[in-house]
mmCIF file with all atom_site columns, C-alpha atoms in Angstrom:
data_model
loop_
_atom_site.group_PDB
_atom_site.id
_atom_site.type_symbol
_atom_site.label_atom_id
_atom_site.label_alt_id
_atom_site.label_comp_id
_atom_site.label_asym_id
_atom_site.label_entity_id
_atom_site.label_seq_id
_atom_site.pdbx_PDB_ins_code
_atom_site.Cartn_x
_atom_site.Cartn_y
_atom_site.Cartn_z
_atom_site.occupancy
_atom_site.B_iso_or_equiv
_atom_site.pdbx_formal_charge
_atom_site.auth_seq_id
_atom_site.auth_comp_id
_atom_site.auth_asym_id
_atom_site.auth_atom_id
_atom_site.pdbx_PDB_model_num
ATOM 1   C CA . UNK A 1 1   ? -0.124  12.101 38.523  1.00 0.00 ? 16  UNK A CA 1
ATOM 2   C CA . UNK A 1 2   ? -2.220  14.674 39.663  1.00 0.00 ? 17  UNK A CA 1
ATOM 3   C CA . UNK A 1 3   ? -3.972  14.822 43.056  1.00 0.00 ? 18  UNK A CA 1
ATOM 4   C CA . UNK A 1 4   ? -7.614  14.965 43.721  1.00 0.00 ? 19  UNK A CA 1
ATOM 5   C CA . UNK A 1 5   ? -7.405  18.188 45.197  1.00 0.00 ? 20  UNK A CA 1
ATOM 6   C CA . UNK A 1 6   ? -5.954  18.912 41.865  1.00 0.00 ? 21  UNK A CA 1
ATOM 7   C CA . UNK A 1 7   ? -9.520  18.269 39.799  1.00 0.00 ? 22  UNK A CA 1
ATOM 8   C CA . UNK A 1 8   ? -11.478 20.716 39.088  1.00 0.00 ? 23  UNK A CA 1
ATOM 9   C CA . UNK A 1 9   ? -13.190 19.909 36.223  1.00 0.00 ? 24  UNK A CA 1
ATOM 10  C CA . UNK A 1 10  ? -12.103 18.425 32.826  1.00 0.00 ? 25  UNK A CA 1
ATOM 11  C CA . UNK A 1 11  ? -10.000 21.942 32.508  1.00 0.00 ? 26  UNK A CA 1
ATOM 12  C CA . UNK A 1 12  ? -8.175  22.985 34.900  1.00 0.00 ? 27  UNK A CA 1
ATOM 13  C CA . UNK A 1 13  ? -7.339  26.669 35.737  1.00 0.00 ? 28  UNK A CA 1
ATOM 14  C CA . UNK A 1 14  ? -4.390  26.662 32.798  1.00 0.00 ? 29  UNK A CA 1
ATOM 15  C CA . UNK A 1 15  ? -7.012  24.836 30.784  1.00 0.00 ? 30  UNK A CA 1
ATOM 16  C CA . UNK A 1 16  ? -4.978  21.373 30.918  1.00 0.00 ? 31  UNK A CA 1
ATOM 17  C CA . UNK A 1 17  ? -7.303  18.309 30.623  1.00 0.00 ? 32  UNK A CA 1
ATOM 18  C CA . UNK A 1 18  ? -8.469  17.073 34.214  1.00 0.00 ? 33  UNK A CA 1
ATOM 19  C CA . UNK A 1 19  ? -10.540 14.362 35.125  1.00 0.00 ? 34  UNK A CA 1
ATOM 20  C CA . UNK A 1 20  ? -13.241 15.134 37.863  1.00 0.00 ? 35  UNK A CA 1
ATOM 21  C CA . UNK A 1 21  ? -13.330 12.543 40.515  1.00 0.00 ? 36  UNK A CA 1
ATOM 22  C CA . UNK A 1 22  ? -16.431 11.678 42.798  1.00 0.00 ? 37  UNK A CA 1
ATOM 23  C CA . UNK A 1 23  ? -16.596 12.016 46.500  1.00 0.00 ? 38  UNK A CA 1
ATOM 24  C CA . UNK A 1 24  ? -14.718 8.588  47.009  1.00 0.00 ? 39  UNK A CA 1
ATOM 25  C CA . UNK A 1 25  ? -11.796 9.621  44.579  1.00 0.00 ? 40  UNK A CA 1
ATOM 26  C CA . UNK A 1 26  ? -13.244 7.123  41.852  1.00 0.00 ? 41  UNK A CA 1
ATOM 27  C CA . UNK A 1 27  ? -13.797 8.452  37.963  1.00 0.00 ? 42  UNK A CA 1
ATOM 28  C CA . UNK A 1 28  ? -17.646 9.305  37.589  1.00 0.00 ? 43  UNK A CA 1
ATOM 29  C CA . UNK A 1 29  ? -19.529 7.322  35.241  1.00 0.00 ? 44  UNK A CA 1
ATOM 30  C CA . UNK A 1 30  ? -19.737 9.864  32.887  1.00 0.00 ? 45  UNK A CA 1
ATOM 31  C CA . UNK A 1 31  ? -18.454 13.617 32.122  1.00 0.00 ? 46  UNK A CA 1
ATOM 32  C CA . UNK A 1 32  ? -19.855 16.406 30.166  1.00 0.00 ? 47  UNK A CA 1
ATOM 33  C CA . UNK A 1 33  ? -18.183 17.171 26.840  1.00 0.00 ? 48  UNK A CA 1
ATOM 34  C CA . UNK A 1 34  ? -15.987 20.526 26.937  1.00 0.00 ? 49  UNK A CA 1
ATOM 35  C CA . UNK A 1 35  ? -16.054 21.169 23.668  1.00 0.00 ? 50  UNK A CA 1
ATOM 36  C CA . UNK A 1 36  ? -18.695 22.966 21.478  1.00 0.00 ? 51  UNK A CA 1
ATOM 37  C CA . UNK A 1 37  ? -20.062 20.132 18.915  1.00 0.00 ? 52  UNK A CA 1
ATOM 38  C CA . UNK A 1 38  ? -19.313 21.021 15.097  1.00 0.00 ? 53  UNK A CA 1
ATOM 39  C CA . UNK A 1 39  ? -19.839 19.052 11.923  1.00 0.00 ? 54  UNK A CA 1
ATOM 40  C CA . UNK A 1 40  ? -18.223 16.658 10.392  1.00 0.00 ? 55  UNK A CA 1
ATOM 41  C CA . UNK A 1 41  ? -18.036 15.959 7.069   1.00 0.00 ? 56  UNK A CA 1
ATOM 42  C CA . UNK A 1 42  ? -19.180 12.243 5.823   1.00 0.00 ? 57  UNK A CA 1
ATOM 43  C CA . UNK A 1 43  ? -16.666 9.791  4.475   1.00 0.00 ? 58  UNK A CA 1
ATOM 44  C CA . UNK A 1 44  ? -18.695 9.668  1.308   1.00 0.00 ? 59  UNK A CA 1
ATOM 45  C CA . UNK A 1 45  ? -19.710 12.024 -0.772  1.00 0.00 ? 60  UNK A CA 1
ATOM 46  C CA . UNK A 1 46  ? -19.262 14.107 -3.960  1.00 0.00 ? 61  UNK A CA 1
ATOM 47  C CA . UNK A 1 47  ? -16.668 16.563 -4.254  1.00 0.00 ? 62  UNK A CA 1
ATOM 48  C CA . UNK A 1 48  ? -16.537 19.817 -6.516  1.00 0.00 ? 63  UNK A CA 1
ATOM 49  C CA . UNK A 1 49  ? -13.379 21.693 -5.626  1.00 0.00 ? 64  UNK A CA 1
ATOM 50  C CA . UNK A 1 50  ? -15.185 24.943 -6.050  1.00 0.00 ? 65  UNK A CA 1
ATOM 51  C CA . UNK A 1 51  ? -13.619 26.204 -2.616  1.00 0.00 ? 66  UNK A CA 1
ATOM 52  C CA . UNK A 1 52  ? -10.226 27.940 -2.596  1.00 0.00 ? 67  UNK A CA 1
ATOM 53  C CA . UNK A 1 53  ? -8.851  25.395 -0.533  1.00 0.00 ? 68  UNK A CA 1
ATOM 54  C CA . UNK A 1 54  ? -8.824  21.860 -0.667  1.00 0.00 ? 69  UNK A CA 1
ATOM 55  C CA . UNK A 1 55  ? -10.846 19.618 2.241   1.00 0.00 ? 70  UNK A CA 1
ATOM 56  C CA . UNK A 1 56  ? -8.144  18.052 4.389   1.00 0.00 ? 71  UNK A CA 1
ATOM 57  C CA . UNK A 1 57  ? -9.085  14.878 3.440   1.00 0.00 ? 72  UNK A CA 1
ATOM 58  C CA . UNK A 1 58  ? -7.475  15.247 0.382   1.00 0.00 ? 73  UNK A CA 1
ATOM 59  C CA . UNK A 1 59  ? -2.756  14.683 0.292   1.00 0.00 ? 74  UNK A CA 1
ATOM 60  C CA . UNK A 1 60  ? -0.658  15.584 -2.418  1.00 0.00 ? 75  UNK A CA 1
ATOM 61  C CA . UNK A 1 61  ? 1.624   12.383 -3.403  1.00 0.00 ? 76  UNK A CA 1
ATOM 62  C CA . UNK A 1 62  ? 4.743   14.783 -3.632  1.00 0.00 ? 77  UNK A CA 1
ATOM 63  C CA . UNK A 1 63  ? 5.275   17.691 -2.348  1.00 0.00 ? 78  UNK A CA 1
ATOM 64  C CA . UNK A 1 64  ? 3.239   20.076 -4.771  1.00 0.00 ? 79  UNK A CA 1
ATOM 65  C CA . UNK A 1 65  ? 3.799   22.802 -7.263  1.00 0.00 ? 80  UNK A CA 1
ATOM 66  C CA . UNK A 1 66  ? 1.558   25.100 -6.149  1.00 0.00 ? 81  UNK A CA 1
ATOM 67  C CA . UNK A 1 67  ? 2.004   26.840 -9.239  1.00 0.00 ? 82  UNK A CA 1
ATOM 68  C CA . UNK A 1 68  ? 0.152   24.278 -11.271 1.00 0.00 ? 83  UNK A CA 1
ATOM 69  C CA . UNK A 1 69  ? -2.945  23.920 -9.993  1.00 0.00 ? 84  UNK A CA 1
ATOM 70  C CA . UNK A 1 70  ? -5.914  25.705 -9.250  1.00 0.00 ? 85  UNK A CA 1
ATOM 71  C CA . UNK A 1 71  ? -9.566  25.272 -7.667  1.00 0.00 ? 86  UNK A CA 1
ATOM 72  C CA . UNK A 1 72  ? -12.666 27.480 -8.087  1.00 0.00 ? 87  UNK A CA 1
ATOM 73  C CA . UNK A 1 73  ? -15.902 27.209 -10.574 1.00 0.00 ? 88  UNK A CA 1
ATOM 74  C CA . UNK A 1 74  ? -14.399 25.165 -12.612 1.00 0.00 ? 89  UNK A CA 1
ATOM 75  C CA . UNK A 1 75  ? -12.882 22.379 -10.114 1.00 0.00 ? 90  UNK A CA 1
ATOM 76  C CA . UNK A 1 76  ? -9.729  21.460 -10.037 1.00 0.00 ? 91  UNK A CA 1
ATOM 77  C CA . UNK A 1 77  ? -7.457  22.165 -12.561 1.00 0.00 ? 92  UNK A CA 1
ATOM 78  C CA . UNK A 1 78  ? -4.290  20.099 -13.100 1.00 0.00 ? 93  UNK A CA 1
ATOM 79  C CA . UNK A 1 79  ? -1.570  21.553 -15.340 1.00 0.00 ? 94  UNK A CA 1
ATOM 80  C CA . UNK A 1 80  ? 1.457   19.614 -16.061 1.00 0.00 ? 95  UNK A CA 1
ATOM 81  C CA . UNK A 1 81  ? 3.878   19.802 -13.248 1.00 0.00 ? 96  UNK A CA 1
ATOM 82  C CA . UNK A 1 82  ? 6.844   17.322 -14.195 1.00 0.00 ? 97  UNK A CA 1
ATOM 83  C CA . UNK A 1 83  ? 7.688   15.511 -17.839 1.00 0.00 ? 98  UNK A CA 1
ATOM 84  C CA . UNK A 1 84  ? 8.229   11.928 -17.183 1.00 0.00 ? 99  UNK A CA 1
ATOM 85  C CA . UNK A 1 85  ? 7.620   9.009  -18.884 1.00 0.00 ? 100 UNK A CA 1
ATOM 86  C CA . UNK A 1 86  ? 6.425   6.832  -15.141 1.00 0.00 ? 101 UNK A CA 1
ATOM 87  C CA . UNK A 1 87  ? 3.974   7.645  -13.484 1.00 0.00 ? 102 UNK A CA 1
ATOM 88  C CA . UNK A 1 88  ? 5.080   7.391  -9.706  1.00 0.00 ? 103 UNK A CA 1
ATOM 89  C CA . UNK A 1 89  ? 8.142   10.931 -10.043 1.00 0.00 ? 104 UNK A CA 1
ATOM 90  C CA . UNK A 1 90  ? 4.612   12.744 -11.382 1.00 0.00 ? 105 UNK A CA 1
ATOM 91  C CA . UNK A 1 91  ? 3.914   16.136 -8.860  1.00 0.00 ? 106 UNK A CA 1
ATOM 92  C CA . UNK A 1 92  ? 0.451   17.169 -8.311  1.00 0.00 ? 107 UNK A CA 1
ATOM 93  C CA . UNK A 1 93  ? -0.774  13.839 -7.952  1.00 0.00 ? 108 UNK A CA 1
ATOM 94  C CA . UNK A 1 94  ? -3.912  14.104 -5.490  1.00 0.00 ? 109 UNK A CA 1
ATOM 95  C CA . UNK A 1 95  ? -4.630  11.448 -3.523  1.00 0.00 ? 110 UNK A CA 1
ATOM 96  C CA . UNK A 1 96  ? -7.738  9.857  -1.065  1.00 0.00 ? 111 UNK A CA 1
ATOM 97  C CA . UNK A 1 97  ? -7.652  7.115  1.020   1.00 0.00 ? 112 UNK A CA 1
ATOM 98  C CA . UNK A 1 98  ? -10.027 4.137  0.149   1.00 0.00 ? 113 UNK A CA 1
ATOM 99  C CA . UNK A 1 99  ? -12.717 3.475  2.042   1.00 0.00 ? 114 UNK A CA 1
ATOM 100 C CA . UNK A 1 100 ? -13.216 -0.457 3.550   1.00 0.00 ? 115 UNK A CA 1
ATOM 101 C CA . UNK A 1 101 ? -13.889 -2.958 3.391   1.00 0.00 ? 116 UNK A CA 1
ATOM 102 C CA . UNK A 1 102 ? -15.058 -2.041 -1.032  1.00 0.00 ? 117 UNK A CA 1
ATOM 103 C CA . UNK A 1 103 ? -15.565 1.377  -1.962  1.00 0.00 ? 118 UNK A CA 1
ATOM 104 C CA . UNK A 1 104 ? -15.931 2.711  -5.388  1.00 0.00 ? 119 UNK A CA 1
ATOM 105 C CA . UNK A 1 105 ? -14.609 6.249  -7.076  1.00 0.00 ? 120 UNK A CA 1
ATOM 106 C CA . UNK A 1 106 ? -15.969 8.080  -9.827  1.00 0.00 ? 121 UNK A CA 1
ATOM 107 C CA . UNK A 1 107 ? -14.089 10.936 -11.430 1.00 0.00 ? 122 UNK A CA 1
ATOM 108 C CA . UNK A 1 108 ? -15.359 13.815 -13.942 1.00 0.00 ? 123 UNK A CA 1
ATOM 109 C CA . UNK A 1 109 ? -12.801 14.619 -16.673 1.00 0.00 ? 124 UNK A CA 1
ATOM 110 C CA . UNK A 1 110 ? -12.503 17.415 -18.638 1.00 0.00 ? 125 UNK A CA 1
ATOM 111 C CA . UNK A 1 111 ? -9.282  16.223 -20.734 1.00 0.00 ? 126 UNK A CA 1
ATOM 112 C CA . UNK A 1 112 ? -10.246 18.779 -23.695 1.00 0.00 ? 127 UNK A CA 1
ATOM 113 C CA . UNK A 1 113 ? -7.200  20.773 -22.824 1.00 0.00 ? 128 UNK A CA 1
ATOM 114 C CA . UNK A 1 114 ? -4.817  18.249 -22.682 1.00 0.00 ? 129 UNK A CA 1
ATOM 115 C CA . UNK A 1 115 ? -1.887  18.808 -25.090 1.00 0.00 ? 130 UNK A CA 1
ATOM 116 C CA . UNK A 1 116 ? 0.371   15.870 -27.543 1.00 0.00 ? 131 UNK A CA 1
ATOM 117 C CA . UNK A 1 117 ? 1.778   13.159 -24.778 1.00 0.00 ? 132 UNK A CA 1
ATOM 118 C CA . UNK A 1 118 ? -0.265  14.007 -21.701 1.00 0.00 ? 133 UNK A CA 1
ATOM 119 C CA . UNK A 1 119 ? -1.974  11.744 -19.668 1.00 0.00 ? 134 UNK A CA 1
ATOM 120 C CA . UNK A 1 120 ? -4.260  12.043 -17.222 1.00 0.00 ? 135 UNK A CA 1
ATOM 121 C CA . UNK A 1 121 ? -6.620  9.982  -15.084 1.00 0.00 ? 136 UNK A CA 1
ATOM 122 C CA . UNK A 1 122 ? -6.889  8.251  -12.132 1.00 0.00 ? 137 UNK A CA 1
ATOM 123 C CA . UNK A 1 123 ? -5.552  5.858  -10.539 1.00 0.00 ? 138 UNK A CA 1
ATOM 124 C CA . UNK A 1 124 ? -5.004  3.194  -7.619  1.00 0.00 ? 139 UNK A CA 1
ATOM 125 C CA . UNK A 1 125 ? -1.680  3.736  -6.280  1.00 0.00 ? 140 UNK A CA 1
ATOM 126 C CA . UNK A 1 126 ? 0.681   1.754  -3.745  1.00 0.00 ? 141 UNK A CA 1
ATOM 127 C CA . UNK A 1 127 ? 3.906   -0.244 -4.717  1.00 0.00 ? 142 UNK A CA 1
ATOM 128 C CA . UNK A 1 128 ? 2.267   -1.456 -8.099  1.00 0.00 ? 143 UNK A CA 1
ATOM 129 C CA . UNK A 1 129 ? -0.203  0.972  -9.778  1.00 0.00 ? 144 UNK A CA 1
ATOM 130 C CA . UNK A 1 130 ? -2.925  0.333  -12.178 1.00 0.00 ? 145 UNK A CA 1
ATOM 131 C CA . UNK A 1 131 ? -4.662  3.449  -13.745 1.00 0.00 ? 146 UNK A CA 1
ATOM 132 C CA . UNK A 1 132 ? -6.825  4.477  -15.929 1.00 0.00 ? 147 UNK A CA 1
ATOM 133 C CA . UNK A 1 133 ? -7.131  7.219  -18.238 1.00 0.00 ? 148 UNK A CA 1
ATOM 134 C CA . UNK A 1 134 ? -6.791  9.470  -21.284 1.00 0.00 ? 149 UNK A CA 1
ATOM 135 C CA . UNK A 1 135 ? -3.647  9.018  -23.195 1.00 0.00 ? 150 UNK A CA 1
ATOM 136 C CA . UNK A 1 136 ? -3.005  12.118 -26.006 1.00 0.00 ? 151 UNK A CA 1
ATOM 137 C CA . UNK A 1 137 ? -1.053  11.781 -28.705 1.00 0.00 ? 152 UNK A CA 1
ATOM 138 C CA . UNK A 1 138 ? -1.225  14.096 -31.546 1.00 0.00 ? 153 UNK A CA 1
ATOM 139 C CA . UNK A 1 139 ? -4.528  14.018 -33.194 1.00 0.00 ? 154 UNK A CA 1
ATOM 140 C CA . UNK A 1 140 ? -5.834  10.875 -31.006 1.00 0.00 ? 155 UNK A CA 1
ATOM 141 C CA . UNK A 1 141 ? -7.390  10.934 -27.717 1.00 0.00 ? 156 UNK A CA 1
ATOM 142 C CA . UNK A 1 142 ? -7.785  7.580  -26.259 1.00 0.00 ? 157 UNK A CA 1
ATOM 143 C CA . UNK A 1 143 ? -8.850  5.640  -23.836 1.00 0.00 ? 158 UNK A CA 1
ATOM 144 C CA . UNK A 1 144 ? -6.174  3.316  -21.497 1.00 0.00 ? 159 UNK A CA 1
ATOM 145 C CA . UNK A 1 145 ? -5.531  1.153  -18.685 1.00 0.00 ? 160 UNK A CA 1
ATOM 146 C CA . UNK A 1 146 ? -2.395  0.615  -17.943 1.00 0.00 ? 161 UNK A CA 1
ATOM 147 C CA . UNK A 1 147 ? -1.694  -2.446 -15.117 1.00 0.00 ? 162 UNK A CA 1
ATOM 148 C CA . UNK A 1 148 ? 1.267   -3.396 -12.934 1.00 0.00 ? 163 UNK A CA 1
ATOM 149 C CA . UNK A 1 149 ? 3.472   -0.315 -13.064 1.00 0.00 ? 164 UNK A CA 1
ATOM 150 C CA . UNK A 1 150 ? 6.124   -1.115 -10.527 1.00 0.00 ? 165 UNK A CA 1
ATOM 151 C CA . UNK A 1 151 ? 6.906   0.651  -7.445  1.00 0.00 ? 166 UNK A CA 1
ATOM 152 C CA . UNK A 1 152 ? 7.578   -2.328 -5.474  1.00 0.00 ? 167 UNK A CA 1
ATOM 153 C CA . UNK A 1 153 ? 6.489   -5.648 -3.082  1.00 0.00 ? 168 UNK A CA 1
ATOM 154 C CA . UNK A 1 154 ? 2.773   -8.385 -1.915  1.00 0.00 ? 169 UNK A CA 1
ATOM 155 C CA . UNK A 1 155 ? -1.598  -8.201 -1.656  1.00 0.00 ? 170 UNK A CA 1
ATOM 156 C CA . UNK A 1 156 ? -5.010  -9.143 -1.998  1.00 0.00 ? 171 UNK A CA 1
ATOM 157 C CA . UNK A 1 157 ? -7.161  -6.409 -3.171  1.00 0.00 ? 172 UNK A CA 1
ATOM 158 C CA . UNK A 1 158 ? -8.410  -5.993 -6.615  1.00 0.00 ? 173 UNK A CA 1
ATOM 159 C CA . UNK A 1 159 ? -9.525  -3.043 -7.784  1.00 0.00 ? 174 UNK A CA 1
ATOM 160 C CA . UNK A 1 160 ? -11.525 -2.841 -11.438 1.00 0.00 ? 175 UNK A CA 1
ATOM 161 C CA . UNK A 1 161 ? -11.363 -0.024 -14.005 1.00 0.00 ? 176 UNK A CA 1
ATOM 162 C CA . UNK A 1 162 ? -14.717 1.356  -15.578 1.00 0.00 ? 177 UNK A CA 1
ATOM 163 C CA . UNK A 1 163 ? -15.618 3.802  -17.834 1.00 0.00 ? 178 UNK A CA 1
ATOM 164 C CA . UNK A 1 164 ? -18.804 5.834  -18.985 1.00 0.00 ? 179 UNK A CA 1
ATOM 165 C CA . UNK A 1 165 ? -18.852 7.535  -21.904 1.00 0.00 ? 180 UNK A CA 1
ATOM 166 C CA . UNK A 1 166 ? -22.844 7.833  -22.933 1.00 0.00 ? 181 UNK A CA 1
ATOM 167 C CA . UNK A 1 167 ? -23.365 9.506  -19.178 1.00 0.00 ? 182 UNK A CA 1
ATOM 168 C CA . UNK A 1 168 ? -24.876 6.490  -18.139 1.00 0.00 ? 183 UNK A CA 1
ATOM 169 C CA . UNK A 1 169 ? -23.352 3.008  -18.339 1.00 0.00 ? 184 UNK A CA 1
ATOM 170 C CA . UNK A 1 170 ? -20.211 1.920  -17.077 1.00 0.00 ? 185 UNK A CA 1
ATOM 171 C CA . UNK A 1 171 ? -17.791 -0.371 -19.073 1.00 0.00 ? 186 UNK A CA 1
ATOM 172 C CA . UNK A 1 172 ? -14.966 -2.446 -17.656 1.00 0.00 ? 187 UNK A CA 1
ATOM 173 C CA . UNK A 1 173 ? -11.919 -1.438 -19.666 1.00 0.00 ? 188 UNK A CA 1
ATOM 174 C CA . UNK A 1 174 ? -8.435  -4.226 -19.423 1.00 0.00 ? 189 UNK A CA 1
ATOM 175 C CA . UNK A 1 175 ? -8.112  -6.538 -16.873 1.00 0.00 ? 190 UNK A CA 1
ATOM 176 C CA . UNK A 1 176 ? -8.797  -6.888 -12.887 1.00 0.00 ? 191 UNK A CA 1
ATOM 177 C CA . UNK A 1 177 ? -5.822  -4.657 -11.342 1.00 0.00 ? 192 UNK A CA 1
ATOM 178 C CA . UNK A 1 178 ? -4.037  -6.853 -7.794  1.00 0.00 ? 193 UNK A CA 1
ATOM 179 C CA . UNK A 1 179 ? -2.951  -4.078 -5.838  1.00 0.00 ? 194 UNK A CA 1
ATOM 180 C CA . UNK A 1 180 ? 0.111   -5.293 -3.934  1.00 0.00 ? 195 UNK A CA 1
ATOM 181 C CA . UNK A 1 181 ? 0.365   -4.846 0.059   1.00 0.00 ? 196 UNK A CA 1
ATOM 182 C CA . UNK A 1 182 ? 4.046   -4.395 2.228   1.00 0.00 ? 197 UNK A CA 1
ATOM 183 C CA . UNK A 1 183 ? 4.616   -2.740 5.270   1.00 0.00 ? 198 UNK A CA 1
ATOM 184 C CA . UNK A 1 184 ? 6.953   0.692  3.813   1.00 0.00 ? 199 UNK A CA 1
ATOM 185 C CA . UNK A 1 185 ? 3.630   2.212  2.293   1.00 0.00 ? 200 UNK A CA 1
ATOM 186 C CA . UNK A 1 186 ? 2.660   3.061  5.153   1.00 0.00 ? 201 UNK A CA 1
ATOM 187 C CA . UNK A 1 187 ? -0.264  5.692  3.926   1.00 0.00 ? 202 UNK A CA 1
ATOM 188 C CA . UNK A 1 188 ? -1.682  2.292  2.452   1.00 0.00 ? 203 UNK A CA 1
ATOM 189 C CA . UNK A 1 189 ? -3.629  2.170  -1.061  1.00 0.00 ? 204 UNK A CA 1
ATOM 190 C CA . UNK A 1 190 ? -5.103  5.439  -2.192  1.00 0.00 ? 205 UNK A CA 1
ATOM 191 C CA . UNK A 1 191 ? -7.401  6.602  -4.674  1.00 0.00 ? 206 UNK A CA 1
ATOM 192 C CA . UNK A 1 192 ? -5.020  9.260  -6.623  1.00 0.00 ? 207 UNK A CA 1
ATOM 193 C CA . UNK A 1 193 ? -6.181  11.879 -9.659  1.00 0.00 ? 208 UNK A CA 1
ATOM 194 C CA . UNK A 1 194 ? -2.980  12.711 -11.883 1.00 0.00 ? 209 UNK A CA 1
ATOM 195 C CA . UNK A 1 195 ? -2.018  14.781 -14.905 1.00 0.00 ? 210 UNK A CA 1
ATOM 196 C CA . UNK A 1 196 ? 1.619   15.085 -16.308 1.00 0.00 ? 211 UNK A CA 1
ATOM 197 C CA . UNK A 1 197 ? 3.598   15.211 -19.456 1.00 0.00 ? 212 UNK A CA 1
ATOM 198 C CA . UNK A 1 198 ? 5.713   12.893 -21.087 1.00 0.00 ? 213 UNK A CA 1
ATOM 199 C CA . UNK A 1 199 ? 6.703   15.587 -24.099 1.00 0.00 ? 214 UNK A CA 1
ATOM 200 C CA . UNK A 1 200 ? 6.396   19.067 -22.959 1.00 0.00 ? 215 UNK A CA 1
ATOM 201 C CA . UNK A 1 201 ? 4.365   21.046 -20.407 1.00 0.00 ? 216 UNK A CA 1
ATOM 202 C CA . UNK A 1 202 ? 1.302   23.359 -21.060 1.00 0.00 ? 217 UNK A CA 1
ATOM 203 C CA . UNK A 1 203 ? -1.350  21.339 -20.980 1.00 0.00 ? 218 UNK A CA 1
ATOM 204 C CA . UNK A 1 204 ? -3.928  20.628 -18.453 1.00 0.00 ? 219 UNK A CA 1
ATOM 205 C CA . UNK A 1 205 ? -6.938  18.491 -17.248 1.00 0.00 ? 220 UNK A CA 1
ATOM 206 C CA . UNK A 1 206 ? -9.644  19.555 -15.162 1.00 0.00 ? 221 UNK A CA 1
ATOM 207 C CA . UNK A 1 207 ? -11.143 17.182 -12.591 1.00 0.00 ? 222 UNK A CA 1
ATOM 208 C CA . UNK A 1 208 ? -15.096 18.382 -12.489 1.00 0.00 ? 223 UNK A CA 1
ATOM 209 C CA . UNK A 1 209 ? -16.080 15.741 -9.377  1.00 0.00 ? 224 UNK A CA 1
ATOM 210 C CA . UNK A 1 210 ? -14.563 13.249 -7.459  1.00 0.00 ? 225 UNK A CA 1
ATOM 211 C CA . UNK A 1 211 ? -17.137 11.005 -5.926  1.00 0.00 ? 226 UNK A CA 1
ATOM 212 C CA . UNK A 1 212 ? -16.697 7.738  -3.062  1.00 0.00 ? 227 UNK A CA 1
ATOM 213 C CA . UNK A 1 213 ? -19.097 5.679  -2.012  1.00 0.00 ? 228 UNK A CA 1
ATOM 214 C CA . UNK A 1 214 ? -19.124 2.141  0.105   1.00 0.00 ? 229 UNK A CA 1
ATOM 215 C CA . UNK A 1 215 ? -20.069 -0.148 -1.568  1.00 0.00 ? 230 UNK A CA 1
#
């Protein structure tokens, strides 16, 4: 512990926090803040991924190919990193972390690029995952939900899948996903955007907008 004749100031002279005590060697009721103020960016919002880098906010599931995807103009582009037929062994799966107590995620998907057995979509992800997406296969692009993958254990939450095809109305699509809760995932339930290949690689999706809001 530090002696008062030790406080300078909230830095000290090797520019170590310090805390500035009054003339009776009590804390004062308030200090000055050290550090020049900057912005932060809002929980909610629309995102773009026209920059070259992604916002922080943002994980990869697996460790990443960096190889197989791309941001810029277009947005994000997602080219088949792994050929599997689960979802959960799947690289360049990008994940956010919901927003409490509901929140609600829109994605834009450009799946026109998407090649026979790829799927791609998005999905809520913890020991059980329910997604929904675009399934390809051949000449027929479709539509799916796909509920109660297995990854493992227990929970309460109950997230819906919705789409919008006329650019205006949303749709429910299949049934009311229960997310399951247990104490390894510890990142909790996340909002995740994935594209792989259950045939062979070379296609890819591009995600034009990822948008949260409370709600």
């Amino acid at each position: 512990m530090a002696t008062e004749s030790s406080f300078h100031g909230w830095l000290d002279e090797k520019d170590w926090p310090n805390v500035d005590l009054d003339s009776n060697g009590n804390w004062k009721s308030s200090y000055k803040y050290s550090l020049a103020s900057h912005d932060v960016e809002p929980v909610e919002g629309a995102f773009e991924f026209r920059e070259p880098n992604l916002s922080p906010r943002f994980d990869w599931n697996h460790d990443p190919n960096k190889d197989k995807w791309t941001t810029g103009p277009d947005g994000l582009v997602l080219h088949t990193a792994t050929i599997t037929e689960d979802f959960s062994p799947a690289q360049n799966t990008l994940t956010h972390r919901i927003l409490g107590p509901r929140s609600n995620v829109t994605i834009e998907l450009d799946y026109s690029s998407m090649v026979d057995e790829d799927r791609a979509g998005l999905v809520s992800l913890r020991y059980d995952v329910g997604w929904i997406g675009i399934a390809k296969d051949g000449s027929s692009t479709t539509l799916q939900m796909v509920d109660n993958a297995e990854m493992g254990p227990e929970n309460n939450s109950s997230p819906h899948q919705k789409e919008r095809t006329d650019g205006k109305t949303f749709v429910k699509l299949g049934q009311e996903h229960v997310a399951k809760q247990g104490g390894v995932w510890f990142t909790g339930t996340r909002y995740s955007i994935f594209n792989f290949a259950t045939k062979k690689s070379g296609g890819h999706a591009v995600v034009k907008a990822f948008d949260i809001r409370l709600s």
